[in-house]
XYZ file of C-alpha atoms in Angstrom:
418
model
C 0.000 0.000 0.000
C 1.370 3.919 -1.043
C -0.034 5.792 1.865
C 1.039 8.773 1.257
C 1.287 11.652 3.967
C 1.928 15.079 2.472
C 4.073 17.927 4.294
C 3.449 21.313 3.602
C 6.223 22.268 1.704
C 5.750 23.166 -1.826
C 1.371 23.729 -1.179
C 0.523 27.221 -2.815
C -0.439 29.454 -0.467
C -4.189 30.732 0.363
C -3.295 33.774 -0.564
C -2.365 33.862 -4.371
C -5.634 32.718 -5.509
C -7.591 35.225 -7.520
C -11.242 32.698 -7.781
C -12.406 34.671 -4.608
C -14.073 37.760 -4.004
C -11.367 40.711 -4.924
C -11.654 42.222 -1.187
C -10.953 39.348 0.310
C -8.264 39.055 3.207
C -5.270 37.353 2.522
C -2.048 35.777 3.808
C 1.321 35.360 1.840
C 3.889 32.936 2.802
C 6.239 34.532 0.664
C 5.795 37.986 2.365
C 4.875 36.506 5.795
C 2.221 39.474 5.641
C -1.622 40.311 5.522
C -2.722 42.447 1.977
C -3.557 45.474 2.134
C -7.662 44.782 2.162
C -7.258 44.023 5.962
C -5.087 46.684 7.019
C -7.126 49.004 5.710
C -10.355 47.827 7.362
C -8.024 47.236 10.678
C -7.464 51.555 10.494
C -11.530 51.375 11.486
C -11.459 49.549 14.415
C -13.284 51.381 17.167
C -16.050 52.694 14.691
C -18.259 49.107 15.817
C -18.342 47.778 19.447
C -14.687 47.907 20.465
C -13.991 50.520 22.920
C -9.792 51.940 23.048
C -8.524 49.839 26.100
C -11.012 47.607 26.122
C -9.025 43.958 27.024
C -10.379 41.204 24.423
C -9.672 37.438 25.010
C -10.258 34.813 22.293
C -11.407 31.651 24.044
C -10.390 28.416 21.874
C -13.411 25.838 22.302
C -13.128 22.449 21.714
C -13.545 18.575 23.328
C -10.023 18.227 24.118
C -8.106 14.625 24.298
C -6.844 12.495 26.918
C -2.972 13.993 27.484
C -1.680 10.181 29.011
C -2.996 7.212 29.462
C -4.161 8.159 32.706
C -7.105 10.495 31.375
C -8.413 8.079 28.675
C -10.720 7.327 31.559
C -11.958 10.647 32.390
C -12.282 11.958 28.832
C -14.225 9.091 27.806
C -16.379 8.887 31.360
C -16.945 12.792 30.215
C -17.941 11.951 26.732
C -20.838 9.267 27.903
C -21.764 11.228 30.473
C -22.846 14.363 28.073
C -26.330 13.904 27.167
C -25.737 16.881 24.238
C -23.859 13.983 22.623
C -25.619 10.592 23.669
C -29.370 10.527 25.351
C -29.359 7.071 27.342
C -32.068 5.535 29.293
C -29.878 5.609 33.290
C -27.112 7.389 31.449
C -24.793 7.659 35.022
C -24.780 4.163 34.943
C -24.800 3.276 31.406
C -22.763 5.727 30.521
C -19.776 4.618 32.763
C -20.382 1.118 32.010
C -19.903 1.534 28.331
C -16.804 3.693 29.081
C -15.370 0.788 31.203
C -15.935 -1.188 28.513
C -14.075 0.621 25.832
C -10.980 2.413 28.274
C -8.531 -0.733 27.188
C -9.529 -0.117 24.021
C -9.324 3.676 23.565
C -5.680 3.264 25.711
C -3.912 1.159 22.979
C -5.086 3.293 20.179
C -3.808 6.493 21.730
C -0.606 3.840 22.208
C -0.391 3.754 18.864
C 0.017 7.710 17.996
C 2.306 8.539 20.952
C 0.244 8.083 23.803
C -2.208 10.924 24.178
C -4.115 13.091 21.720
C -2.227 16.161 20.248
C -4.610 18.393 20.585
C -3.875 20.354 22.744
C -0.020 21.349 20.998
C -2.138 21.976 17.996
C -4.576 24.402 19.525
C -1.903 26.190 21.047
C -0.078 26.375 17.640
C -3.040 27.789 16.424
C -3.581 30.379 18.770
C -0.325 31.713 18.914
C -0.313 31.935 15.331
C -4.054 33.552 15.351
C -2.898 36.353 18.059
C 0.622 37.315 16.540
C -1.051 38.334 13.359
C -3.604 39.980 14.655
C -1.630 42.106 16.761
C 0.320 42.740 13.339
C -3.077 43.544 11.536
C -4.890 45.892 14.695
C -2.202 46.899 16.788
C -5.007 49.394 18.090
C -6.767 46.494 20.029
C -3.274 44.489 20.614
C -2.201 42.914 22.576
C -4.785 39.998 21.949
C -4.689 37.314 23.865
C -6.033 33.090 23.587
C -7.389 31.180 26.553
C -8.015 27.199 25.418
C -11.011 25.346 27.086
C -11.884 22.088 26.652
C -15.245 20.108 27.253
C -13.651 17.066 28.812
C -9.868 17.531 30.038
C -7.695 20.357 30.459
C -7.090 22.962 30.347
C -11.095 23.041 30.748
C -13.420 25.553 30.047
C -13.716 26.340 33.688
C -10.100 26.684 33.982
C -10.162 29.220 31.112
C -12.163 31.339 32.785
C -10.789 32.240 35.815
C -7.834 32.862 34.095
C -9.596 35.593 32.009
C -11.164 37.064 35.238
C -7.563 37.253 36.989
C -6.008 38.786 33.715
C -8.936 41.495 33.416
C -10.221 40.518 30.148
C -13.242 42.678 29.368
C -14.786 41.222 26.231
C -14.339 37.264 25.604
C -15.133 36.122 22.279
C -16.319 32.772 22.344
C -14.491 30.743 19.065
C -15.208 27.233 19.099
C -13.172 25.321 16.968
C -15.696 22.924 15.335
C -16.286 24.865 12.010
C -19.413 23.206 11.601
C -22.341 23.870 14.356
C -24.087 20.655 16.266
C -25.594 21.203 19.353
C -23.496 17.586 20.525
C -20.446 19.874 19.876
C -20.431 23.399 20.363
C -24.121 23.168 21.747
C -22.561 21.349 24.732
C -19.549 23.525 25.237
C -22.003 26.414 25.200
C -24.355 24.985 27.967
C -20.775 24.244 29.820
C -19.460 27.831 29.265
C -23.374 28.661 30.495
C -22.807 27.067 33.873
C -19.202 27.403 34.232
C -19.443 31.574 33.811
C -22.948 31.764 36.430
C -20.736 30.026 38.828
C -17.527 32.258 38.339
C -18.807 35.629 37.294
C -22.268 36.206 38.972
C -21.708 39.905 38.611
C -21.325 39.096 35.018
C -17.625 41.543 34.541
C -17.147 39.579 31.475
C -19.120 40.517 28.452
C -19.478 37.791 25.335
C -19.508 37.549 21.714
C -19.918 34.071 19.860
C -18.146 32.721 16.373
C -20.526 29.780 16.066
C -20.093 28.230 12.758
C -17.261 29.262 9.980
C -17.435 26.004 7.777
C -17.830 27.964 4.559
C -15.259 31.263 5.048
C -13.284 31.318 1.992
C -9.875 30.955 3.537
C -10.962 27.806 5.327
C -12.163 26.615 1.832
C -8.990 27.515 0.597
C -6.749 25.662 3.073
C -8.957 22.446 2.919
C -8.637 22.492 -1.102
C -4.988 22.729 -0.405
C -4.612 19.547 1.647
C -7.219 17.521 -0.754
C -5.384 19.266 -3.888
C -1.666 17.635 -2.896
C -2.707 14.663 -2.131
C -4.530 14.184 -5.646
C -1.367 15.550 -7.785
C 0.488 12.900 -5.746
C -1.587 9.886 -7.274
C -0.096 7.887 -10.376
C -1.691 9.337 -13.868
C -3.702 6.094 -14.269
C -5.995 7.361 -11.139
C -5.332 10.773 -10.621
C -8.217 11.744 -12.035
C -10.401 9.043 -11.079
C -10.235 8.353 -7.477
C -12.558 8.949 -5.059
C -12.432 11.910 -2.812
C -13.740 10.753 0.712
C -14.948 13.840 2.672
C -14.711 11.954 6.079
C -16.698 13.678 8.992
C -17.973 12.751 12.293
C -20.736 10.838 12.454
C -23.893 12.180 14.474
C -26.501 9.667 16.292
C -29.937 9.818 13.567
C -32.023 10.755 16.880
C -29.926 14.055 16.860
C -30.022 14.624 13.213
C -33.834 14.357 13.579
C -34.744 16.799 16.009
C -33.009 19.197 13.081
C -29.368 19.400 13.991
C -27.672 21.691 11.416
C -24.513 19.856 11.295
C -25.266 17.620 8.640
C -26.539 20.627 6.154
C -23.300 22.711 7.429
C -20.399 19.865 6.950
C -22.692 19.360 3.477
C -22.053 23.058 2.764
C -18.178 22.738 3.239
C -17.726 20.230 1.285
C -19.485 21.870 -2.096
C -17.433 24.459 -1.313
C -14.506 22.935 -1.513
C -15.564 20.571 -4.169
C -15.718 24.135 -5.631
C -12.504 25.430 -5.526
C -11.598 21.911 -6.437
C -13.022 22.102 -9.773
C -11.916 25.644 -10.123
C -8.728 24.159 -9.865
C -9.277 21.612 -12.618
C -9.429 18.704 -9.795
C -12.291 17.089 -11.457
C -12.621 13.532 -9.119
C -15.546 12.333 -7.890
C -16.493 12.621 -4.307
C -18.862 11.260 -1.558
C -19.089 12.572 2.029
C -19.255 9.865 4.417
C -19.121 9.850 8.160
C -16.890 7.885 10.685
C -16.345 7.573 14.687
C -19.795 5.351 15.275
C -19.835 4.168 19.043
C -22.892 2.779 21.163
C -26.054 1.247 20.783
C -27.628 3.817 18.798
C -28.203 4.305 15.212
C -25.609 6.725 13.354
C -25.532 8.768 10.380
C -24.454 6.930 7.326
C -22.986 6.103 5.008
C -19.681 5.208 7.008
C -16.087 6.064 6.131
C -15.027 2.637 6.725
C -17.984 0.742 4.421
C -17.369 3.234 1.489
C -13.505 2.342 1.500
C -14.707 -1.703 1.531
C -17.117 -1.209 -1.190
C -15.413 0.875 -3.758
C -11.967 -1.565 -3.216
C -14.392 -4.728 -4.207
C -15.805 -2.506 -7.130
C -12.129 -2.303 -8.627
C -10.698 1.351 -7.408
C -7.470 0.826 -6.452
C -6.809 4.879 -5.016
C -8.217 6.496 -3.032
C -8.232 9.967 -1.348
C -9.537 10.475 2.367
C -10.087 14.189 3.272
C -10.891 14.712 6.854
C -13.239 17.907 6.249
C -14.669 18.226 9.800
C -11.595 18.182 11.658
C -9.287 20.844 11.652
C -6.418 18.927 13.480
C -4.709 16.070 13.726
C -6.427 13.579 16.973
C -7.274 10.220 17.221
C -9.897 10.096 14.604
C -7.629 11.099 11.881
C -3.812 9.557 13.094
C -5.660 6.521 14.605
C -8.745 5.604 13.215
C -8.609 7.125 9.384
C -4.618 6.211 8.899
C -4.158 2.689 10.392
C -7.712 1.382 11.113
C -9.104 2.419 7.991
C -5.622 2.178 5.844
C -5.874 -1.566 6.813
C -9.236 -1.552 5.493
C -8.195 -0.396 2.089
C -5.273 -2.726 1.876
C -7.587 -5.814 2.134
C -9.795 -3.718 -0.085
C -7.550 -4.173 -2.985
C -6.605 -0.002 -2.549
C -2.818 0.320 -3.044
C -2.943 3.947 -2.996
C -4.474 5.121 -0.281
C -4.148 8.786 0.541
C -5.336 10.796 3.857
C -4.974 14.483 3.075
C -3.055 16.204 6.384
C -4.821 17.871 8.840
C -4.499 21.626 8.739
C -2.887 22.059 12.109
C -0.246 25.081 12.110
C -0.745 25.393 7.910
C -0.583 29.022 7.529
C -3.299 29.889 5.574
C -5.236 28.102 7.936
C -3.761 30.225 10.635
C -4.479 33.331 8.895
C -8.174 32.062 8.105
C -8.456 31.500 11.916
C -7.170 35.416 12.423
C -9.597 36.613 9.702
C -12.540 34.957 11.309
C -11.895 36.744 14.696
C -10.635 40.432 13.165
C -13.878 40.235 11.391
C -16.104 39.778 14.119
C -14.393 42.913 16.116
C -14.315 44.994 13.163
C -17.917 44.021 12.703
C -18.902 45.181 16.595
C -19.317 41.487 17.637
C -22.611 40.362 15.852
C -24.611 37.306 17.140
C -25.331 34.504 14.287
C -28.959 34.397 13.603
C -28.494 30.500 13.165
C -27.135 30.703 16.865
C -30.159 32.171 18.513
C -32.754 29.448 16.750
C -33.949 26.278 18.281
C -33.559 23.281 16.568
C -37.543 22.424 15.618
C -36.991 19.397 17.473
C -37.064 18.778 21.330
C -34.983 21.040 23.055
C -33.458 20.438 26.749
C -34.087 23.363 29.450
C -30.518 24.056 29.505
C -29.480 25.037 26.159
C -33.253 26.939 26.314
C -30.934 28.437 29.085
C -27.771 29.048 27.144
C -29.612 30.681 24.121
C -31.423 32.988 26.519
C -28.185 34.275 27.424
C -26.340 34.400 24.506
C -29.300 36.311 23.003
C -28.608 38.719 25.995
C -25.014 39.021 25.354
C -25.946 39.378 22.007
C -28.753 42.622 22.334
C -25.790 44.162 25.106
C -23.107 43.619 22.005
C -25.439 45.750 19.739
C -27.008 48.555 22.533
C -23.121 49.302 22.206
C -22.205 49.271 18.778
């Protein structure tokens, strides 16, 4: 088997593509510099919602990963306990039972990729990236600064925080880093940011802004063509242009897709995006999105990752190209599960060239997408996604009835001072 795992040297960059919008921001790798279309718009900042010493932290949302062996337990105990992910008839029992069950499991995997999940380095990476250009691109509202909180292991959201209270931030801008919205993701680091801030802030000093959802902002687009681009060039001639592009995301549990979820519509949207700029490109393979990461009793979304490799290898493909398109960086679903579990799978599938396209991790243009995203929403006075404050039309619990309340509250504050 060829599996081939590209590096980033040689990948254009973002930044030199003229199929987008004309005004759109952009970073070069060759200058190591925004254009000029954001540092003009960063010369208005204080005309919309930002006040001149007004301290602004970026808080970094995401699940987090076990760091050893030791806190495979926890994380997963966490994971089965969250009824925003998994609804289970006596979940505190249940729930632990199946993550006894699985611990062993879950512990050799993360054996396999070093021990823990590298999460954490990446989201670090990421901010320190995200910060240093934006104090580059607004030094009127630098120095900026990143907190990371995760759901299930630290540094936790709680732990986030008090670190922004004991630092002074003013304004937190909530930025999870799931680009695509589900209320089993971001919904339930929401309702934890809900409880964790009543507890720490009653006298509510810290004021909040929300990036919700940013699966179809062009530089995001860009950076994900990028990674699927590369790894396409790299096939032989005789499949290069027929292969199968994989779009490989997290699977979601049907009875969460039914009470209206938007994450299947929103990793949908991503991926004609990208298929997009793909074609744009002249990268003219066919492409399915399929979904991965199945656990528990329940029924998931379908079809999965690993059944889609198994049936086009028995239909005679021998390439293949997996694109994880709901992950921005590398864990155990992409080092783990889609490059050894599921590159075994296409071995005995008859695929010799199997292809995962990296993770974007510390890719610059990714980086500089992640700065955009945030120097937009101060330059735009901090405005609340209308998607945000909607209920699914399905059942909703009281608590993220509860969290919306409040971010709608944050939200009409934002705007009274715009």
């Amino acid at each position: 088997m060829n599996r081939i795992l590209l590096s980033a040297g040689g990948i254009r960059s973002a930044g030199t593509r003229t199929g987008w919008q004309g005004n759109m921001r952009r970073w070069s790798n060759s200058t190591g510099r925004w254009s000029n279309s954001m540092g003009q718009q960063s010369n208005n900042m204080g005309q919309r919602g930002y006040s001149t010493g007004q301290k602004v932290g970026v808080l970094m949302m995401n699940m987090g990963g076990p760091r050893t062996q030791d806190d495979v337990g926890p994380f997963l105990r966490g994971i089965f306990a969250d009824r925003d992910i998994l609804k289970l008839p006596l979940q505190d029992i249940l729930g632990k039972f199946i993550a006894w069950r699985r611990v062993d499991q879950i512990k050799q995997q993360y054996a396999q990729i070093g021990g823990g999940s590298p999460i954490e380095r990446w989201t670090r990476a990421q901010g320190d990236g995200m910060v240093k250009l934006l104090d580059r691109a607004s030094p009127a509202t630098a120095p900026h600064r990143y907190y990371v909180g995760f759901r299930y292991t630290e540094p936790s959201i709680r732990q986030a925080v008090e670190n922004m209270l004991n630092d002074g931030i003013d304004h937190v801008i909530a930025f999870t880093q799931y680009q695509q919205y589900s209320g089993s993701t971001t919904g339930s680091n929401l309702n934890e940011l809900w409880r964790v801030q009543h507890q720490l802030d009653p006298d509510a000093r810290l004021r909040w802004s929300f990036i919700d959802r940013w699966g179809t902002h062009p530089e995001l687009i860009g950076a994900f063509a990028d990674r699927a681009e590369a790894q396409v060039r790299l096939l032989p001639d005789h499949v290069r242009h027929t292969a199968p592009i994989l779009f490989s995301a997290h699977s979601l549990p049907l009875n969460v897709v039914d009470r209206g979820d938007p994450y299947v519509a929103e990793v949908g949207g991503t991926v004609a995006y990208v298929v997009n700029e793909l074609r744009r490109r002249g990268v003219t393979n066919p492409y399915r999105l399929t979904w991965q990461s199945a656990v528990g009793p329940q029924r998931w979304l379908g079809p999965q990752t690993e059944a889609a490799i198994k049936s086009y290898g028995t239909r005679g493909f021998t390439a293949l190209v997996a694109v994880p398109i709901a992950f921005t960086s590398d864990h155990i679903e992409t080092l783990y599960e889609l490059d050894i579990e599921y590159g075994e799978v296409a071995a005995e599938a008859g695929i010799t060239h199997y292809m995962r396209a990296e993770a974007l991790n510390d890719y610059p243009p990714f980086i500089a997408a992640l700065a955009s995203i945030v120097h937009e929403h101060i330059t735009n006075g901090f405005p609340a996604s209308t998607q945000l404050l909607l209920p699914d039309p399905g059942p909703e619990s009281p608590q993220t009835a509860l969290t919306r309340q409040w971010i709608a509250a944050q939200a009409a504050l934002n705007k009274s001072s715009a």
